[in-house]
mmCIF file of C-alpha atoms and ligand atoms in Angstrom:
data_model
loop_
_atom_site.group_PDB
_atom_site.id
_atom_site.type_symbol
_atom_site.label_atom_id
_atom_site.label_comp_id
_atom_site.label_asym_id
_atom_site.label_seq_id
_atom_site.Cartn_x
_atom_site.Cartn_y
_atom_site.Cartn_z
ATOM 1 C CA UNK A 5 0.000 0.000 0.000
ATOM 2 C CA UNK A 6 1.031 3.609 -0.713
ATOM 3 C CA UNK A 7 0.320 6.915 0.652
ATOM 4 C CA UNK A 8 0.908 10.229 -0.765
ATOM 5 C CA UNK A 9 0.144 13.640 0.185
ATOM 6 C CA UNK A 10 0.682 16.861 -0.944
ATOM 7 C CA UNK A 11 3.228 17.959 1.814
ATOM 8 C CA UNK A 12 5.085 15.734 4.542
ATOM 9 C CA UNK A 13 6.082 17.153 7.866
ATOM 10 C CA UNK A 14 8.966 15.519 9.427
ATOM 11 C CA UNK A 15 8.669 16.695 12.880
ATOM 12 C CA UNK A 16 6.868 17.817 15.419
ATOM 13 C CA UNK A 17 8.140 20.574 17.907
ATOM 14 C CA UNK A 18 6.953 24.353 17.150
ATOM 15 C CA UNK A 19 8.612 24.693 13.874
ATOM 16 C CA UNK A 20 6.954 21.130 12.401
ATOM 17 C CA UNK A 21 3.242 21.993 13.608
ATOM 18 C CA UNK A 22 3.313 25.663 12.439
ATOM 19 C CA UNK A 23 4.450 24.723 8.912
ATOM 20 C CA UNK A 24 1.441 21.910 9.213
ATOM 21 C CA UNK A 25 -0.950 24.813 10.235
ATOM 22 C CA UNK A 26 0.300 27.053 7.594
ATOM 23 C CA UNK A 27 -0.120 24.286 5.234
ATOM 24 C CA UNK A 28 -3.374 22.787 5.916
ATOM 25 C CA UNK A 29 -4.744 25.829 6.213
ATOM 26 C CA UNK A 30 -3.829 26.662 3.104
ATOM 27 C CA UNK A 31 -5.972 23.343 1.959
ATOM 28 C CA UNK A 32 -3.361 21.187 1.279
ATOM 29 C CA UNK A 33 -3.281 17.295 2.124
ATOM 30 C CA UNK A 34 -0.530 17.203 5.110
ATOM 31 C CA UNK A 35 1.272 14.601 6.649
ATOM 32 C CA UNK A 36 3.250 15.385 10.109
ATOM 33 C CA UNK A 37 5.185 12.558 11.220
ATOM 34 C CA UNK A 38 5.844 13.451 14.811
ATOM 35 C CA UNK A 39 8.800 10.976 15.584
ATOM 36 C CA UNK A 40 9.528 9.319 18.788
ATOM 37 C CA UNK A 41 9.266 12.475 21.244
ATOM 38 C CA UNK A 42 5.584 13.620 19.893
ATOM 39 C CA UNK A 43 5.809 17.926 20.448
ATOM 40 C CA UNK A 44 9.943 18.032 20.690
ATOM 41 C CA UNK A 45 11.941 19.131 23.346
ATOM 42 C CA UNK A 46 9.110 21.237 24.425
ATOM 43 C CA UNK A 47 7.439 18.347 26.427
ATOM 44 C CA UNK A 48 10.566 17.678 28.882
ATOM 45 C CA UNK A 49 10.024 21.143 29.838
ATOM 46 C CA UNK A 50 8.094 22.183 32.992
ATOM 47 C CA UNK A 51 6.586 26.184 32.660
ATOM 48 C CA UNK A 52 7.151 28.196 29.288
ATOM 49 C CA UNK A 53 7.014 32.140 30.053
ATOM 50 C CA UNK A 54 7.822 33.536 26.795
ATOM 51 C CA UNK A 55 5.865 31.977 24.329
ATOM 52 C CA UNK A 56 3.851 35.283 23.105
ATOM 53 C CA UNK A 57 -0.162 35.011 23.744
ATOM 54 C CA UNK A 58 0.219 33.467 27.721
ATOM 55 C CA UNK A 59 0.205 35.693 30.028
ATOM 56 C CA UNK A 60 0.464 33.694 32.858
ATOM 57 C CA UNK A 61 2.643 31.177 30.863
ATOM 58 C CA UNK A 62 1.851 27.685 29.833
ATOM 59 C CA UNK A 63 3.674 24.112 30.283
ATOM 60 C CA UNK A 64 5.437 22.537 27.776
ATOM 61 C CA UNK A 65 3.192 19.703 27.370
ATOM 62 C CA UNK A 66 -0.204 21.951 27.262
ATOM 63 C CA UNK A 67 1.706 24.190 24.608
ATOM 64 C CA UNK A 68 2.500 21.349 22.282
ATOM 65 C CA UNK A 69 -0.861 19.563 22.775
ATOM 66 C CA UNK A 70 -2.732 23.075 22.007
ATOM 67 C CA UNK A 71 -0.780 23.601 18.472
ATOM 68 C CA UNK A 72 -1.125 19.427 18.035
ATOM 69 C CA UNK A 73 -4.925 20.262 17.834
ATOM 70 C CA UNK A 74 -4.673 23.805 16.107
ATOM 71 C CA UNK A 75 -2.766 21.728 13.319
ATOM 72 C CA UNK A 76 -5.234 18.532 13.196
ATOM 73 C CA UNK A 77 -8.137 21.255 13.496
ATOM 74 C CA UNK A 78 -7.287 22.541 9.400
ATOM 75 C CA UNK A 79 -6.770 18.400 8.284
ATOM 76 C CA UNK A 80 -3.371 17.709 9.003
ATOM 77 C CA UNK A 81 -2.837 14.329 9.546
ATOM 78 C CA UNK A 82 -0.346 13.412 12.600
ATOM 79 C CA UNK A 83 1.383 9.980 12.808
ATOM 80 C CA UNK A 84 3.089 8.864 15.645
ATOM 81 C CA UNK A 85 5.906 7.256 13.862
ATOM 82 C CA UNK A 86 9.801 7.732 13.664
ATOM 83 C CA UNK A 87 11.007 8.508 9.804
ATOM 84 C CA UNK A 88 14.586 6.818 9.553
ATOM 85 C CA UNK A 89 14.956 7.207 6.151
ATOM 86 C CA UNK A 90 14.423 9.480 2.503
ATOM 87 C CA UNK A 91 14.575 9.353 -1.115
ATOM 88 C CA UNK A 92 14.843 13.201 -2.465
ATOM 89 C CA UNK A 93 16.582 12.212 -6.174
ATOM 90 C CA UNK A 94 13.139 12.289 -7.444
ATOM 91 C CA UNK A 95 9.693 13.039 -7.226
ATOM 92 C CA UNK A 96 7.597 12.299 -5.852
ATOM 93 C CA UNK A 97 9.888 12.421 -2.679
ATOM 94 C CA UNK A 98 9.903 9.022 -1.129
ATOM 95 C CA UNK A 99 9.940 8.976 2.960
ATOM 96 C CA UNK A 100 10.112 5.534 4.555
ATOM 97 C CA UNK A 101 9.413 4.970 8.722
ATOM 98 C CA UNK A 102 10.938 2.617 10.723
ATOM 99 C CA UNK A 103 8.950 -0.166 9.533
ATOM 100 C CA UNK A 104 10.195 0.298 6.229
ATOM 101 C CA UNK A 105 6.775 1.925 5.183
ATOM 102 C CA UNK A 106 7.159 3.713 2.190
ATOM 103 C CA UNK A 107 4.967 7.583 1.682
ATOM 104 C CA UNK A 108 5.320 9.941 -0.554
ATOM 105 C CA UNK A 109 4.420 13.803 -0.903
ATOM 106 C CA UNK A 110 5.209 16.139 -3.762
ATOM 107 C CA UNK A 111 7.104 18.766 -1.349
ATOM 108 C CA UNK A 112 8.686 17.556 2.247
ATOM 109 C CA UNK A 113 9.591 19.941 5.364
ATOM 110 C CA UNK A 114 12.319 19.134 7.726
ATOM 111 C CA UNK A 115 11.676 20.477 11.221
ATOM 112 C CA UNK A 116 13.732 17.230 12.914
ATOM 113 C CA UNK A 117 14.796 19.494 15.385
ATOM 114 C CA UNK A 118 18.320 19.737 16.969
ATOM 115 C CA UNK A 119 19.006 17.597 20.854
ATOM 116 C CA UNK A 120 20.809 20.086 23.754
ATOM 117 C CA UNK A 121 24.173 17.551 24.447
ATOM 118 C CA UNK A 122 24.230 16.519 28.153
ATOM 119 C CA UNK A 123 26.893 14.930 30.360
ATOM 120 C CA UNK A 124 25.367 11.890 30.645
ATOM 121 C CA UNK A 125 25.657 11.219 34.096
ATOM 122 C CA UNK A 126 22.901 9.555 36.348
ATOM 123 C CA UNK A 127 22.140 12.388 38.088
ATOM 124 C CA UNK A 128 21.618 14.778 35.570
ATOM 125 C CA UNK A 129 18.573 12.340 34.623
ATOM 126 C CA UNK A 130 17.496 12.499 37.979
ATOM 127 C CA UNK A 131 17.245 16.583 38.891
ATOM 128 C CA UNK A 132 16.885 17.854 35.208
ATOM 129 C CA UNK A 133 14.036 19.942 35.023
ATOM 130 C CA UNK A 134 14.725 20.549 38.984
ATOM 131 C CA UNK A 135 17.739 22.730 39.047
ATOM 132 C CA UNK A 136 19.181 21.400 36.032
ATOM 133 C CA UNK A 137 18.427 23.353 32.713
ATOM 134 C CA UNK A 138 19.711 23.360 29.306
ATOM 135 C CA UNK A 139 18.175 26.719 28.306
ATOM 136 C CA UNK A 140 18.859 30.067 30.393
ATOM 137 C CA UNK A 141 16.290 32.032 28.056
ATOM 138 C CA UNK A 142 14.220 29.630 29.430
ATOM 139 C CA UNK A 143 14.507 29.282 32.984
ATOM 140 C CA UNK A 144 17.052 31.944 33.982
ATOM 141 C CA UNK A 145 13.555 34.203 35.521
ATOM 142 C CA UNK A 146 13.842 31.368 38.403
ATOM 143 C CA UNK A 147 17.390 32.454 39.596
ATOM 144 C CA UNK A 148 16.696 35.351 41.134
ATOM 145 C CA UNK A 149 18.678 36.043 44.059
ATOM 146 C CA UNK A 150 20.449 32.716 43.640
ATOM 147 C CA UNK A 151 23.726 30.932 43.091
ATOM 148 C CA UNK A 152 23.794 29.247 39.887
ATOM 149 C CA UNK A 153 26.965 26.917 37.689
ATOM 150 C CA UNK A 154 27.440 27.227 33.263
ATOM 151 C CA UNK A 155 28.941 24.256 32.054
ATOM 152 C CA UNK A 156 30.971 24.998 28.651
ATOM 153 C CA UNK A 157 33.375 27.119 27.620
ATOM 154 C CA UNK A 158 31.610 27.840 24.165
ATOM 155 C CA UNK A 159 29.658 31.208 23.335
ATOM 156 C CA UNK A 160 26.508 30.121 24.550
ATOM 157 C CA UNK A 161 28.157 29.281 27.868
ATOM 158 C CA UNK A 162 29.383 32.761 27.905
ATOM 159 C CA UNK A 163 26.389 34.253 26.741
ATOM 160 C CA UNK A 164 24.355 32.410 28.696
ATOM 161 C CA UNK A 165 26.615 33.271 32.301
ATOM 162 C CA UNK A 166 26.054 36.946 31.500
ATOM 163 C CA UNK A 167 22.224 36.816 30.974
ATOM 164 C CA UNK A 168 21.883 34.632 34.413
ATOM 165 C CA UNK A 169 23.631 37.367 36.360
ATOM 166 C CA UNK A 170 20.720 39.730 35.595
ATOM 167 C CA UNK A 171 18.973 37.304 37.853
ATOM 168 C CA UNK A 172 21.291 35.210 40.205
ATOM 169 C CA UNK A 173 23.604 36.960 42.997
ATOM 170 C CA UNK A 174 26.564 34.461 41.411
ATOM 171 C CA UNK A 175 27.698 32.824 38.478
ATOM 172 C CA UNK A 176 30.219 30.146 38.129
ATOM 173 C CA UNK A 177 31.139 29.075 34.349
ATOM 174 C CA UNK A 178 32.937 25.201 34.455
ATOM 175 C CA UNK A 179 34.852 24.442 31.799
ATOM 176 C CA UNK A 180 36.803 20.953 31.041
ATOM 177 C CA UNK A 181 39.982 22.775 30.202
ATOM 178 C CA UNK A 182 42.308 26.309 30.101
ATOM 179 C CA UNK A 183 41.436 27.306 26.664
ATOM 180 C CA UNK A 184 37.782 28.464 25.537
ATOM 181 C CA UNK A 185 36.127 27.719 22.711
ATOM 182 C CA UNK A 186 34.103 31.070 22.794
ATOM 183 C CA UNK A 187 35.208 34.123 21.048
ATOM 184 C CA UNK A 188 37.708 36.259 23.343
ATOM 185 C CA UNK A 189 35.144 39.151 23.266
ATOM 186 C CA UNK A 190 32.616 37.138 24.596
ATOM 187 C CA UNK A 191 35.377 35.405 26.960
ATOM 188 C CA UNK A 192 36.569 39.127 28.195
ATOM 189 C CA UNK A 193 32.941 40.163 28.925
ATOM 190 C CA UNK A 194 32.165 36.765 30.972
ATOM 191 C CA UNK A 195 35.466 37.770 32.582
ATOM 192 C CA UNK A 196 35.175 41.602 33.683
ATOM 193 C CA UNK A 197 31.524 40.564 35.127
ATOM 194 C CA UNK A 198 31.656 41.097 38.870
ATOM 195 C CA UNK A 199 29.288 38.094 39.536
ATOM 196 C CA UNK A 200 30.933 35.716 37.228
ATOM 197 C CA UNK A 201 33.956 33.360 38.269
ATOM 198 C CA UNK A 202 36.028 30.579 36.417
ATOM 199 C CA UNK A 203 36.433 26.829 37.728
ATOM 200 C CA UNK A 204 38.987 25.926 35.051
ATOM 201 C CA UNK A 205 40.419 22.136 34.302
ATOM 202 C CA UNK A 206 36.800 21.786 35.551
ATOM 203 C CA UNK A 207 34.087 18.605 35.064
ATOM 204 C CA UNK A 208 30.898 17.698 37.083
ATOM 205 C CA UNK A 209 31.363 14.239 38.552
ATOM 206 C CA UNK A 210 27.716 14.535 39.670
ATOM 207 C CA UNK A 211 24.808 16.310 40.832
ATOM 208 C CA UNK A 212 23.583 15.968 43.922
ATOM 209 C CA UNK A 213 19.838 17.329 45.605
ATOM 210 C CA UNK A 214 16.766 15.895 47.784
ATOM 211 C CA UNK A 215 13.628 14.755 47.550
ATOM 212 C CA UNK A 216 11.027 15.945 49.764
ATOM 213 C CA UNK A 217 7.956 14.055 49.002
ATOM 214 C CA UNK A 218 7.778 14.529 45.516
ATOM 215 C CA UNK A 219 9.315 17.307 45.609
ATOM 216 C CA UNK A 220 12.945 16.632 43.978
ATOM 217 C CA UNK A 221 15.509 19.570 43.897
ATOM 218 C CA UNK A 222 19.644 20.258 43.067
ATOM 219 C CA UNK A 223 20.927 21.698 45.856
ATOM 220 C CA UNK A 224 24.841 21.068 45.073
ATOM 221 C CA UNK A 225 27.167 19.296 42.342
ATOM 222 C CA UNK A 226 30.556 17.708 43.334
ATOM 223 C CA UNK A 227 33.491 19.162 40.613
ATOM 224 C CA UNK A 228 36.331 17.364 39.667
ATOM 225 C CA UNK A 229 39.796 18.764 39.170
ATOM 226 C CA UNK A 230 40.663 16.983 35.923
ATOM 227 C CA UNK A 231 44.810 17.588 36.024
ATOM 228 C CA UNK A 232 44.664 16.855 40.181
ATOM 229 C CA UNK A 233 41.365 14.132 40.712
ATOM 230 C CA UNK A 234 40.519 16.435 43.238
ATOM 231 C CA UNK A 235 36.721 16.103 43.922
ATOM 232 C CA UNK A 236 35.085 19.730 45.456
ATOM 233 C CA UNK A 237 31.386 19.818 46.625
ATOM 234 C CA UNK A 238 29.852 23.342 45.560
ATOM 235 C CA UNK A 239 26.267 23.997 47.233
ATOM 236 C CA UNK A 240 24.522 25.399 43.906
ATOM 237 C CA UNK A 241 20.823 26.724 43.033
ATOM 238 C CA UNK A 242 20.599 25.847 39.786
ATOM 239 C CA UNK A 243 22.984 24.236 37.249
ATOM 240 C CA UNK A 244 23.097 25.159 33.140
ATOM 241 C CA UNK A 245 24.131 22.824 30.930
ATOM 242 C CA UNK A 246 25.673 24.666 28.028
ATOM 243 C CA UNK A 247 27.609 22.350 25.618
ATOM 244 C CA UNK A 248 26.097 22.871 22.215
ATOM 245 C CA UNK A 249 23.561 21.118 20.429
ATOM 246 C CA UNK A 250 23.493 17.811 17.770
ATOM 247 C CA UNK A 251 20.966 18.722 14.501
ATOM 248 C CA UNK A 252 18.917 15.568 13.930
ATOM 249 C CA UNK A 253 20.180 15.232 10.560
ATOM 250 C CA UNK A 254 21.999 11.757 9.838
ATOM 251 C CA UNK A 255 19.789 10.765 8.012
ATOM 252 C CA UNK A 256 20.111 13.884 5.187
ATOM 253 C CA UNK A 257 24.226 13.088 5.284
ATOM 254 C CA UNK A 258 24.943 13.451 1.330
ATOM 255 C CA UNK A 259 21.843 14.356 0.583
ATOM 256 C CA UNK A 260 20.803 17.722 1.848
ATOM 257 C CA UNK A 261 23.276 20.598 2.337
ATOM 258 C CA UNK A 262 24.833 20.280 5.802
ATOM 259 C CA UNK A 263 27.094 22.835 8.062
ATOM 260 C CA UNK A 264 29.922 21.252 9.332
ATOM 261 C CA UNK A 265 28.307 21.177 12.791
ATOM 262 C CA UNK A 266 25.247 18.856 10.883
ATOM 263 C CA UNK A 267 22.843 22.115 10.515
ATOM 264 C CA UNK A 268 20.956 22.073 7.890
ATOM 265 C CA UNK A 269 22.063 25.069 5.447
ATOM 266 C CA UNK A 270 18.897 27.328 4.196
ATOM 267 C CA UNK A 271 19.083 29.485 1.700
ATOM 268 C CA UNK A 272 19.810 33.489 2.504
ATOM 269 C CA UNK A 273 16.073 34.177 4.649
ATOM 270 C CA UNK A 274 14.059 31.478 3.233
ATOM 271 C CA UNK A 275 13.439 27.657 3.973
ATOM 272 C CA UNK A 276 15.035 26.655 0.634
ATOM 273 C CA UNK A 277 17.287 23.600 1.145
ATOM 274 C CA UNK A 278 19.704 22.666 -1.915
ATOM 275 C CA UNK A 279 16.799 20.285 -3.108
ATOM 276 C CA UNK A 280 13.825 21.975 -4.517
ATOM 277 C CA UNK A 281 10.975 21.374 -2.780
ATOM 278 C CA UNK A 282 12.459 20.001 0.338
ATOM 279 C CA UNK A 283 12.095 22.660 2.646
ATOM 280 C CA UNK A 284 13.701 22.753 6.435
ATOM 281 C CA UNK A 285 12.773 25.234 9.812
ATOM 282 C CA UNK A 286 13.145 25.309 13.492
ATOM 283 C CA UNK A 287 16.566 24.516 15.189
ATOM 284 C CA UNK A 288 18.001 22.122 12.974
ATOM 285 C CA UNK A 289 18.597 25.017 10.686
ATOM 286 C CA UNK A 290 19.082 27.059 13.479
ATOM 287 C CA UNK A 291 22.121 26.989 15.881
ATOM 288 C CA UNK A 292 21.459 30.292 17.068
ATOM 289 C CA UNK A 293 18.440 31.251 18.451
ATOM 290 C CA UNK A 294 16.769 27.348 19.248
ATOM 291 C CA UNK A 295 13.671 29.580 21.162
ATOM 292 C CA UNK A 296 10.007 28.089 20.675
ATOM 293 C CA UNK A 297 8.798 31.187 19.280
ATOM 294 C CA UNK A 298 11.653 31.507 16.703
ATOM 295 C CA UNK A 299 10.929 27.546 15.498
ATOM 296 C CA UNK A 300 7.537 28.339 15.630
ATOM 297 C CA UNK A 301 7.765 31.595 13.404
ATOM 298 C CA UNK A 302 10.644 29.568 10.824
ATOM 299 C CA UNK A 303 7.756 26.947 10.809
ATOM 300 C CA UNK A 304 5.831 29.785 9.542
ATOM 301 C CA UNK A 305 7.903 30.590 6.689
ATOM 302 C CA UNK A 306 8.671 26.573 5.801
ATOM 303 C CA UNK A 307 4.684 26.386 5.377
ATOM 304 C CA UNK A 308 4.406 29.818 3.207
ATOM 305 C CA UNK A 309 7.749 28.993 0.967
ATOM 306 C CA UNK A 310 5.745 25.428 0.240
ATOM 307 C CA UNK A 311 2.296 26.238 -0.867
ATOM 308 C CA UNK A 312 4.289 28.818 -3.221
ATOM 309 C CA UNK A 313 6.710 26.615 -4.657
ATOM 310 C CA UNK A 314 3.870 23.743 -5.418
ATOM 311 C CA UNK A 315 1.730 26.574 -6.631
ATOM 312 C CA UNK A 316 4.301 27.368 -9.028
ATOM 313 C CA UNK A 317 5.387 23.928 -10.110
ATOM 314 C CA UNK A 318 1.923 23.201 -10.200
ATOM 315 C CA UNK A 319 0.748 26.162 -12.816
ATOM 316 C CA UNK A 320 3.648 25.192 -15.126
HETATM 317 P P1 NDP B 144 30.170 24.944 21.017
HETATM 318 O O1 NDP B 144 30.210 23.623 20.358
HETATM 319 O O2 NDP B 144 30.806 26.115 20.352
HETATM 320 O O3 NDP B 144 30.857 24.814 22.462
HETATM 321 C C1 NDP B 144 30.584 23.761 23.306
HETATM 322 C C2 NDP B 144 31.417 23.872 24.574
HETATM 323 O O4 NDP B 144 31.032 22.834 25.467
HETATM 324 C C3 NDP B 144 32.920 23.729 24.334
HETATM 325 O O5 NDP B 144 33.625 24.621 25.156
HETATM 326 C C4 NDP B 144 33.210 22.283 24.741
HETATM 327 O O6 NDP B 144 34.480 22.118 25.318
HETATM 328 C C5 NDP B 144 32.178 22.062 25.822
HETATM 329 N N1 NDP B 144 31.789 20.662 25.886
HETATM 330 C C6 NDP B 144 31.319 19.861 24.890
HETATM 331 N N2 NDP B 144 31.044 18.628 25.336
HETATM 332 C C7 NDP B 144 31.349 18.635 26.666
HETATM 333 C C8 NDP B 144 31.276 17.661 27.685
HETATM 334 N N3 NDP B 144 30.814 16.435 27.450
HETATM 335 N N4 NDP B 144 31.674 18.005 28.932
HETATM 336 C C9 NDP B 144 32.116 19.261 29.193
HETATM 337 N N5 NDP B 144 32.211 20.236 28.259
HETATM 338 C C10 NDP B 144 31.831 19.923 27.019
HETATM 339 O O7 NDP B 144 28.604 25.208 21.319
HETATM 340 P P2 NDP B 144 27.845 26.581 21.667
HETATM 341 O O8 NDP B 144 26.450 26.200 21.962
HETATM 342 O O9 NDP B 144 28.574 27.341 22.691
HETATM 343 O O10 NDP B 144 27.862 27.413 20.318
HETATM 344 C C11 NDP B 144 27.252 26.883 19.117
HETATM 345 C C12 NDP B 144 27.445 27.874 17.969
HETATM 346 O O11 NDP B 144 26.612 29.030 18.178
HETATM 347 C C13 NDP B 144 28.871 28.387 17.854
HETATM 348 O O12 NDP B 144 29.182 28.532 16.492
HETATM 349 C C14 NDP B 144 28.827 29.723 18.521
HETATM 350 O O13 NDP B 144 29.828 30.628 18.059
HETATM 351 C C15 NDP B 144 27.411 30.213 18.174
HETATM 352 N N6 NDP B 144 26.896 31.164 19.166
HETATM 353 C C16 NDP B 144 27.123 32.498 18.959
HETATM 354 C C17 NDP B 144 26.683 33.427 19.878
HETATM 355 C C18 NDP B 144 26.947 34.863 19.621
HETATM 356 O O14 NDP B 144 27.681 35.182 18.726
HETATM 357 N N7 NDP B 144 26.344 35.753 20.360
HETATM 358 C C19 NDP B 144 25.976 33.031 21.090
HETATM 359 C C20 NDP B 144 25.817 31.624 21.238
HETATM 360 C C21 NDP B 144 26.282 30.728 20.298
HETATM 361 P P3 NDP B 144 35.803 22.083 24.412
HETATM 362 O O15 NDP B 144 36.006 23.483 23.948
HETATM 363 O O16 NDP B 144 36.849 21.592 25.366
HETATM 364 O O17 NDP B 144 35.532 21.126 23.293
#
């Protein structure tokens, strides 16, 4: 059996349902394939405060499960299925999920999405999402007054240490080695900021908190010297994991136009990949901004630059 559809969605955070609303609601016949984390990285996160139209804010979860229904409301059609592989060398474009089910669609967005890196370690399951972050836009508002850690020594870390010290009394930035990563103007800013200090040569060897009922929270993280062994407990608020990001985007290897981080490369301010009529939004085109409201509002444009392009291939 066969299924084809005007347009198919690969994805399902902000940037994947907004191109489906854009799309259905321009009355095509869409297809979102919302992979194995239905809503995105969204859903692992508690309150959202800066998503526009909430005044009071909104959880992840409710967010996600209000545009899943927005987007099914205009006749988009969302699967709960993983896509593990593509055919783009002709049309129609082939998609196949991880059952080796084959569907097709005469223009495909990519909004796969791009994974925060973490350390891995047991306990940074255990209290993320309760003193652990991986987004200080996000969650920096809940600092105030408090003593917070940035792990990294990229430009996010060092953006991200300066924006938490318009909240938090102190800011530590740990970072595995001497040498940064970050760009020395960003590095010299971090450093000439009264609240911020440096724990160089620097790793977390774990996180450490308590559980009051079901109440979990961080309350410290044990640091280890990595040229001495030395282990240090450090009683912390609030801990930011800021190591980059990984685009979902092995499966486009040689086939769509990569950065060499794995981003997907758009062309100048559109969606346009290097295949015409494959279209890609949200953060795994975007290793920049990676907000909701920025995937959401690429999303936007992915859905726009696709009823165009089929409108045109379809008059000729
Ligand atoms: P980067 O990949 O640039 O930096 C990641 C940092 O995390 C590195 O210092 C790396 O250490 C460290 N790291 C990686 N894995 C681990 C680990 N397992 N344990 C401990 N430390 C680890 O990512 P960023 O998110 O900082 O930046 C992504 C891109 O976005 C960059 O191109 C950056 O320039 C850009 N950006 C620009 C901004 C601006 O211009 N305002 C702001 C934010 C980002 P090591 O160096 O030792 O490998």
């Amino acid at each position: 059996m066969s299924f084809h559809s005007d347009v198919i969605i690969i994805g399902s955070g902000p940037a994947g349902y907004a191109a489906a609303i854009y799309t259905s609601r321009a009355n095509l016949n869409v297809v979102v394939f919302e992979g194995g984390q239905p809503g995105g990285q969204l859903t692992i996160t508690n309150d959202v405060e800066n998503y526009p139209g909430f005044e009071n804010g909104i959880t992840g979860p409710e967010l996600m499960d209000t545009m899943k229904k927005q987007t099914e409301r205009f006749g988009a059609k969302c699967i709960s299925k993983s896509i593990a592989k593509v055919d783009f060398s002709k049309q129609p474009f082939t998609v196949f999920d991880d059952e080796d089910q084959a569907y097709t669609a005469d223009a495909v967005i990519v909004a796969t999405g791009a994974a925060a890196r973490m350390l891995n370690l047991e306990s940074e399951k255990e209290y993320f999402g309760f003193g652990i972050s991986a987004c200080a836009t996000c969650d920096g508002f809940f600092y105030r007054g408090k003593k917070v850690f940035v792990v990294g020594g990229g430009d996010t870390a060092m953006e991200d240490a300066n924006y938490l010290t318009h909240f938090a009394d102190s800011v530590t930035i740990v970072h595995r080695r001497q040498g940064f990563r970050a760009s020395k103007i960003m590095v010299d800013r971090a450093k000439d900021n009264p609240k911020i200090s440096f724990l160089l040569d620097s790793v977390v060897d774990e996180f450490v908190g308590e559980t009051k009922g079901k109440i979990k929270s961080l309350t410290g993280v044990n640091i280890k010297n990595t040229v001495t062994n030395e282990i240090t407990h450090h009683d912390v608020d609030g801990v930011f994991v800021a190591i980059g990001h990984t685009p979902r985007t092995d499966m486009f290897k040689n086939i769509l136009d990569l950065d060499e981080e794995g981003f997907i490369i758009t062309k100048g301010n559109t969606s346009y990949t290097n295949i015409p009529g494959v279209f890609a939004c949200g953060d795994v085109q975007d290793n920049r901004y990676k907000q909701a409201i920025t995937a959401a509002g690429s999303g936007a444009k992915a859905g726009i630059d696709t009823e165009r392009w089929l409108m045109e291939q379809r008059s000729k």
